[in-house]
């Protein structure tokens, strides 16, 4: 954190989206003009566009809504909430500390150098453009009880967005949020523990907020809340707090009652309900019509053999659906 403190201070000066001279910036954060130029290059490596215009100085491409620790901590919680602006992976940070964390502990970041999605895929994580949020949850019922957790978390996220006035967000089994058939967010659930013992679970969310539409390295159609909300992006800190509160409530509900309270809520939000899809499980491809989920969190497909349930695989739309 200390190694990045000067760059973060510089970013706070530039966050208003206005021009600032190198001399003024140097005075504000206590470094030389030459050091400002060096730190600007470091900031650009975090995925931020900064312009330099002779006679005017430096300017971010757009205003930057940086996360605010006070806003994040506005609602009292028993478990810790860490804001670590620059991190490798919020999930990995918590996974390495499960033996010392309280259930419900949260890590949130501005930038991930090694963000990841399902199956080890890279999760593109430019500074301040999205929400990178992870929570540790201790599940005393063990590993087997964790099935369906990504669905529960997904429902909680969409319902929290709805309460903030965001409409039209849907769910893709088992771990994605969609809007108009484009990916808006992904959920990654990682587990550790022994069979028959306590399950240590880390739930990660990457939610696209205002990422540049030209961002490279994403291998599928995607969208952002900025596009969904016609440019009116919710305050990032308030949004993060709303999502944390929603997870707290939903995970307690899940521990007490399992999936029973979530099946109908999921089916209401299922992006693929009633649509023809392919379910890819390793080398197998199963075609069918999505019928929602069951109380184990399995996806239900209507195939030529009737309605069948599946607990693994990835769904993709069949052409023309």
Short mmCIF file of C-alpha atoms in Angstrom, two decimals:
data_model
loop_
_atom_site.label_atom_id
_atom_site.label_comp_id
_atom_site.label_asym_id
_atom_site.label_seq_id
_atom_site.Cartn_x
_atom_site.Cartn_y
_atom_site.Cartn_z
CA UNK A 1 0.00 0.00 0.00
CA UNK A 2 2.80 2.43 0.99
CA UNK A 3 4.51 2.02 -2.37
CA UNK A 4 1.35 3.26 -4.09
CA UNK A 5 0.48 6.09 -1.68
CA UNK A 6 1.95 8.88 -3.83
CA UNK A 7 0.20 7.68 -6.98
CA UNK A 8 -3.10 7.41 -5.08
CA UNK A 9 -2.67 10.94 -3.70
CA UNK A 10 -2.00 12.15 -7.23
CA UNK A 11 -5.13 10.42 -8.47
CA UNK A 12 -7.24 12.08 -5.80
CA UNK A 13 -6.00 15.44 -7.12
CA UNK A 14 -6.90 14.48 -10.70
CA UNK A 15 -10.23 12.82 -9.85
CA UNK A 16 -12.21 15.98 -10.66
CA UNK A 17 -11.47 15.48 -14.37
CA UNK A 18 -9.95 18.98 -14.73
CA UNK A 19 -6.50 20.06 -15.92
CA UNK A 20 -3.80 20.47 -13.28
CA UNK A 21 -0.26 21.66 -13.97
CA UNK A 22 2.67 19.47 -13.01
CA UNK A 23 3.87 22.25 -10.70
CA UNK A 24 0.53 22.48 -8.88
CA UNK A 25 0.28 18.71 -8.54
CA UNK A 26 3.82 18.56 -7.16
CA UNK A 27 2.99 21.18 -4.53
CA UNK A 28 -0.24 19.42 -3.55
CA UNK A 29 1.39 16.06 -2.86
CA UNK A 30 4.93 17.21 -2.01
CA UNK A 31 7.02 15.85 -4.91
CA UNK A 32 8.94 17.32 -7.85
CA UNK A 33 7.52 17.88 -11.35
CA UNK A 34 9.83 15.13 -12.63
CA UNK A 35 8.38 12.74 -10.05
CA UNK A 36 4.86 13.67 -11.19
CA UNK A 37 5.70 12.55 -14.74
CA UNK A 38 7.05 9.24 -13.41
CA UNK A 39 3.97 8.61 -11.26
CA UNK A 40 1.64 9.45 -14.15
CA UNK A 41 3.20 6.60 -16.14
CA UNK A 42 2.62 4.25 -13.21
CA UNK A 43 -1.03 5.29 -12.99
CA UNK A 44 -1.51 4.64 -16.70
CA UNK A 45 -0.41 1.04 -16.09
CA UNK A 46 -3.52 0.67 -13.92
CA UNK A 47 -5.70 1.17 -17.00
CA UNK A 48 -6.42 4.90 -16.62
CA UNK A 49 -6.15 7.37 -19.50
CA UNK A 50 -4.37 10.60 -18.57
CA UNK A 51 -3.83 13.38 -21.10
CA UNK A 52 -0.95 15.87 -21.02
CA UNK A 53 -1.44 19.18 -22.86
CA UNK A 54 1.35 21.73 -23.14
CA UNK A 55 0.54 24.80 -21.06
CA UNK A 56 -2.40 23.13 -19.29
CA UNK A 57 -0.95 20.11 -17.53
CA UNK A 58 -2.48 16.71 -16.83
CA UNK A 59 -6.10 15.58 -16.97
CA UNK A 60 -7.95 12.29 -16.53
CA UNK A 61 -10.09 11.27 -19.51
CA UNK A 62 -13.15 11.54 -17.24
CA UNK A 63 -14.05 12.21 -13.61
CA UNK A 64 -13.13 9.42 -11.21
CA UNK A 65 -15.44 8.27 -8.41
CA UNK A 66 -12.94 6.79 -5.95
CA UNK A 67 -14.13 4.53 -3.15
CA UNK A 68 -14.69 6.24 0.19
CA UNK A 69 -13.88 4.34 3.40
CA UNK A 70 -16.32 6.46 5.45
CA UNK A 71 -19.22 5.71 3.12
CA UNK A 72 -18.28 2.03 2.99
CA UNK A 73 -18.31 1.86 6.78
CA UNK A 74 -21.52 3.87 7.20
CA UNK A 75 -23.50 0.82 8.33
CA UNK A 76 -22.10 -0.93 11.40
CA UNK A 77 -21.06 -4.58 10.91
CA UNK A 78 -19.38 -7.07 13.23
CA UNK A 79 -17.02 -8.31 10.51
CA UNK A 80 -14.16 -6.29 9.03
CA UNK A 81 -14.23 -4.31 5.79
CA UNK A 82 -10.87 -3.66 4.14
CA UNK A 83 -10.45 -1.15 1.33
CA UNK A 84 -7.17 -2.04 -0.38
CA UNK A 85 -6.89 0.22 -3.44
CA UNK A 86 -4.25 -1.82 -5.29
CA UNK A 87 -4.31 -5.60 -4.90
CA UNK A 88 -3.51 -8.80 -6.75
CA UNK A 89 -6.94 -10.38 -6.22
CA UNK A 90 -9.59 -9.61 -3.59
CA UNK A 91 -10.56 -13.30 -3.51
CA UNK A 92 -6.97 -14.43 -3.05
CA UNK A 93 -6.41 -11.89 -0.26
CA UNK A 94 -9.27 -13.43 1.74
CA UNK A 95 -8.45 -17.05 0.84
CA UNK A 96 -5.00 -16.61 2.38
CA UNK A 97 -6.56 -15.41 5.67
CA UNK A 98 -9.55 -17.69 6.24
CA UNK A 99 -8.12 -19.03 9.52
CA UNK A 100 -8.12 -15.57 11.12
CA UNK A 101 -11.14 -13.84 9.54
CA UNK A 102 -14.61 -13.43 10.95
CA UNK A 103 -17.44 -14.71 8.78
CA UNK A 104 -18.70 -11.81 6.68
CA UNK A 105 -15.30 -10.11 6.32
CA UNK A 106 -15.04 -8.04 3.14
CA UNK A 107 -12.21 -6.92 0.87
CA UNK A 108 -12.80 -4.29 -1.81
CA UNK A 109 -10.31 -2.80 -4.28
CA UNK A 110 -9.93 -0.11 -6.92
CA UNK A 111 -7.62 -2.22 -9.11
CA UNK A 112 -6.73 -5.90 -9.37
CA UNK A 113 -3.44 -6.87 -10.96
CA UNK A 114 -4.46 -10.55 -11.07
CA UNK A 115 -8.26 -10.58 -11.06
CA UNK A 116 -9.73 -13.92 -12.05
CA UNK A 117 -13.03 -15.46 -13.07
CA UNK A 118 -14.26 -19.05 -13.32
CA UNK A 119 -11.93 -21.73 -14.64
CA UNK A 120 -8.89 -19.50 -14.10
CA UNK A 121 -9.88 -16.94 -16.71
CA UNK A 122 -8.49 -13.42 -16.36
CA UNK A 123 -10.92 -10.78 -15.04
CA UNK A 124 -10.00 -7.43 -16.59
CA UNK A 125 -9.84 -4.97 -13.66
CA UNK A 126 -8.88 -1.37 -14.58
CA UNK A 127 -8.62 1.18 -11.76
CA UNK A 128 -11.88 2.70 -10.56
CA UNK A 129 -13.88 1.53 -13.57
CA UNK A 130 -15.77 -1.30 -11.89
CA UNK A 131 -16.52 -2.85 -8.51
CA UNK A 132 -14.16 -5.58 -7.23
CA UNK A 133 -15.62 -7.01 -4.05
CA UNK A 134 -15.08 -10.23 -2.09
CA UNK A 135 -16.59 -11.63 1.12
CA UNK A 136 -15.48 -14.50 3.34
CA UNK A 137 -18.24 -16.74 4.72
CA UNK A 138 -17.84 -19.62 7.15
CA UNK A 139 -20.37 -22.36 6.45
CA UNK A 140 -20.59 -24.71 9.44
CA UNK A 141 -22.76 -27.17 7.49
CA UNK A 142 -19.74 -28.03 5.32
CA UNK A 143 -18.78 -28.17 1.65
CA UNK A 144 -21.88 -30.03 0.46
CA UNK A 145 -24.09 -27.19 1.75
CA UNK A 146 -22.29 -24.66 -0.45
CA UNK A 147 -23.97 -25.80 -3.66
CA UNK A 148 -26.09 -22.98 -5.00
CA UNK A 149 -24.21 -20.16 -3.26
CA UNK A 150 -23.37 -18.32 -6.48
CA UNK A 151 -27.09 -18.32 -7.35
CA UNK A 152 -28.03 -16.89 -3.95
CA UNK A 153 -25.43 -14.14 -4.28
CA UNK A 154 -26.55 -13.36 -7.83
CA UNK A 155 -30.18 -12.94 -6.74
CA UNK A 156 -29.05 -10.65 -3.90
CA UNK A 157 -27.04 -8.45 -6.29
CA UNK A 158 -29.85 -8.04 -8.83
CA UNK A 159 -32.42 -7.29 -6.14
CA UNK A 160 -30.10 -4.68 -4.58
CA UNK A 161 -29.66 -3.07 -8.01
CA UNK A 162 -33.43 -3.04 -8.47
CA UNK A 163 -33.83 -1.23 -5.14
CA UNK A 164 -31.42 1.42 -6.47
CA UNK A 165 -33.57 1.87 -9.59
CA UNK A 166 -31.51 -0.25 -12.00
CA UNK A 167 -33.91 -2.17 -14.25
CA UNK A 168 -33.60 -5.08 -16.65
CA UNK A 169 -30.67 -6.95 -15.08
CA UNK A 170 -31.01 -10.73 -15.37
CA UNK A 171 -29.14 -13.84 -14.23
CA UNK A 172 -27.30 -16.50 -16.20
CA UNK A 173 -26.84 -19.84 -14.47
CA UNK A 174 -24.75 -20.34 -12.47
CA UNK A 175 -22.74 -17.17 -11.88
CA UNK A 176 -23.28 -14.21 -14.24
CA UNK A 177 -25.40 -11.07 -14.44
CA UNK A 178 -26.67 -10.06 -17.87
CA UNK A 179 -28.43 -7.11 -19.49
CA UNK A 180 -29.78 -7.43 -23.02
CA UNK A 181 -27.79 -10.67 -23.46
CA UNK A 182 -24.51 -8.94 -22.56
CA UNK A 183 -22.46 -9.75 -19.48
CA UNK A 184 -22.66 -7.12 -16.74
CA UNK A 185 -21.01 -8.97 -13.85
CA UNK A 186 -19.49 -12.26 -12.81
CA UNK A 187 -19.48 -14.12 -9.51
CA UNK A 188 -16.67 -16.44 -8.40
CA UNK A 189 -17.16 -18.75 -5.41
CA UNK A 190 -14.02 -20.47 -4.09
CA UNK A 191 -14.05 -23.04 -1.28
CA UNK A 192 -11.61 -24.70 1.06
CA UNK A 193 -12.08 -27.18 3.90
CA UNK A 194 -12.12 -30.87 4.76
CA UNK A 195 -14.93 -33.30 4.02
CA UNK A 196 -17.29 -33.34 6.98
CA UNK A 197 -15.81 -30.15 8.42
CA UNK A 198 -16.41 -26.42 8.18
CA UNK A 199 -16.40 -24.90 4.68
CA UNK A 200 -14.41 -21.70 4.20
CA UNK A 201 -15.98 -19.81 1.32
CA UNK A 202 -14.85 -16.70 -0.52
CA UNK A 203 -17.38 -15.05 -2.81
CA UNK A 204 -16.08 -12.55 -5.36
CA UNK A 205 -17.98 -10.09 -7.54
CA UNK A 206 -16.73 -8.16 -10.54
CA UNK A 207 -19.40 -5.65 -11.62
CA UNK A 208 -18.80 -3.48 -14.69
CA UNK A 209 -19.62 0.14 -13.85
CA UNK A 210 -18.03 2.58 -16.28
CA UNK A 211 -15.34 0.61 -18.09
CA UNK A 212 -14.20 2.07 -21.42
CA UNK A 213 -16.12 0.33 -24.25
CA UNK A 214 -12.82 -0.12 -26.12
CA UNK A 215 -11.23 -2.13 -23.27
CA UNK A 216 -9.47 -5.17 -24.71
CA UNK A 217 -9.02 -8.69 -23.34
CA UNK A 218 -12.69 -9.56 -22.84
CA UNK A 219 -13.73 -12.53 -24.96
CA UNK A 220 -17.52 -12.03 -25.00
CA UNK A 221 -20.16 -9.31 -25.42
CA UNK A 222 -20.33 -7.18 -22.28
CA UNK A 223 -21.98 -4.07 -20.93
CA UNK A 224 -21.67 -1.73 -17.94
CA UNK A 225 -23.99 0.03 -15.50
CA UNK A 226 -23.10 3.29 -17.25
CA UNK A 227 -24.67 1.93 -20.43
CA UNK A 228 -27.58 0.27 -18.60
CA UNK A 229 -28.37 3.49 -16.68
CA UNK A 230 -27.90 5.88 -19.64
CA UNK A 231 -24.75 7.37 -18.15
CA UNK A 232 -26.05 7.80 -14.59
CA UNK A 233 -23.82 5.45 -12.62
CA UNK A 234 -24.67 4.97 -8.92
CA UNK A 235 -22.12 6.18 -6.36
CA UNK A 236 -19.61 3.31 -6.14
CA UNK A 237 -19.23 3.38 -2.36
CA UNK A 238 -22.98 3.46 -1.74
CA UNK A 239 -23.48 0.67 -4.27
CA UNK A 240 -20.81 -1.46 -2.60
CA UNK A 241 -22.43 -0.91 0.81
CA UNK A 242 -25.86 -1.89 -0.57
CA UNK A 243 -24.43 -5.09 -2.06
CA UNK A 244 -22.61 -6.02 1.15
CA UNK A 245 -25.83 -5.57 3.14
CA UNK A 246 -27.75 -7.68 0.61
CA UNK A 247 -25.14 -10.47 0.83
CA UNK A 248 -25.21 -10.42 4.63
CA UNK A 249 -28.98 -10.94 4.69
CA UNK A 250 -29.12 -13.49 1.88
CA UNK A 251 -26.30 -15.66 3.20
CA UNK A 252 -27.89 -15.85 6.65
CA UNK A 253 -31.20 -16.75 4.97
CA UNK A 254 -29.42 -19.43 2.92
CA UNK A 255 -27.80 -20.95 6.02
CA UNK A 256 -31.16 -21.18 7.77
CA UNK A 257 -33.40 -22.31 4.90
CA UNK A 258 -31.21 -23.40 1.99
CA UNK A 259 -32.34 -22.62 -1.56
CA UNK A 260 -36.08 -22.71 -0.80
CA UNK A 261 -36.38 -18.91 -0.54
CA UNK A 262 -34.42 -18.33 -3.73
CA UNK A 263 -35.83 -20.65 -6.42
CA UNK A 264 -38.75 -18.44 -7.46
CA UNK A 265 -36.67 -15.30 -7.09
CA UNK A 266 -34.04 -16.79 -9.41
CA UNK A 267 -36.61 -17.95 -11.95
CA UNK A 268 -38.10 -14.43 -12.13
CA UNK A 269 -34.67 -13.12 -13.08
CA UNK A 270 -33.44 -15.99 -15.30
CA UNK A 271 -32.15 -14.49 -18.56
CA UNK A 272 -32.55 -17.81 -20.38
CA UNK A 273 -35.87 -19.07 -18.99
CA UNK A 274 -37.87 -20.65 -21.83
CA UNK A 275 -35.03 -20.22 -24.33
CA UNK A 276 -33.16 -22.82 -26.35
CA UNK A 277 -29.63 -23.28 -25.07
CA UNK A 278 -26.59 -25.53 -25.22
CA UNK A 279 -25.18 -26.76 -21.91
CA UNK A 280 -21.51 -27.61 -22.30
CA UNK A 281 -20.14 -30.13 -19.77
CA UNK A 282 -16.58 -31.01 -20.75
CA UNK A 283 -16.78 -32.71 -24.16
CA UNK A 284 -20.59 -33.09 -23.95
CA UNK A 285 -23.12 -30.67 -25.43
CA UNK A 286 -26.72 -30.94 -24.26
CA UNK A 287 -29.44 -28.99 -26.05
CA UNK A 288 -32.67 -28.04 -24.36
CA UNK A 289 -35.04 -25.34 -23.15
CA UNK A 290 -34.27 -23.75 -19.76
CA UNK A 291 -36.95 -24.44 -17.15
CA UNK A 292 -35.33 -22.57 -14.24
CA UNK A 293 -33.58 -24.16 -11.26
CA UNK A 294 -34.47 -26.67 -8.55
CA UNK A 295 -33.99 -26.47 -4.76
CA UNK A 296 -30.44 -27.84 -5.06
CA UNK A 297 -29.47 -25.00 -7.41
CA UNK A 298 -29.25 -27.28 -10.45
CA UNK A 299 -30.37 -25.94 -13.83
CA UNK A 300 -33.42 -27.65 -15.33
CA UNK A 301 -33.43 -28.36 -19.06
CA UNK A 302 -36.30 -29.72 -21.11
CA UNK A 303 -34.67 -32.12 -23.57
CA UNK A 304 -35.96 -34.88 -25.81
CA UNK A 305 -35.75 -37.13 -22.72
CA UNK A 306 -37.93 -34.86 -20.58
CA UNK A 307 -36.90 -32.38 -17.87
CA UNK A 308 -33.42 -33.12 -16.53
CA UNK A 309 -31.29 -31.37 -13.89
CA UNK A 310 -27.59 -30.53 -14.19
CA UNK A 311 -25.23 -29.20 -11.53
CA UNK A 312 -22.26 -28.34 -13.76
CA UNK A 313 -21.43 -26.85 -17.11
CA UNK A 314 -21.76 -23.61 -19.02
CA UNK A 315 -24.82 -22.33 -20.84
CA UNK A 316 -24.75 -20.65 -24.23
CA UNK A 317 -27.63 -19.56 -26.44
CA UNK A 318 -28.45 -21.58 -29.52
CA UNK A 319 -28.54 -19.44 -32.66
CA UNK A 320 -31.92 -17.88 -33.29
CA UNK A 321 -32.98 -18.07 -29.62
#
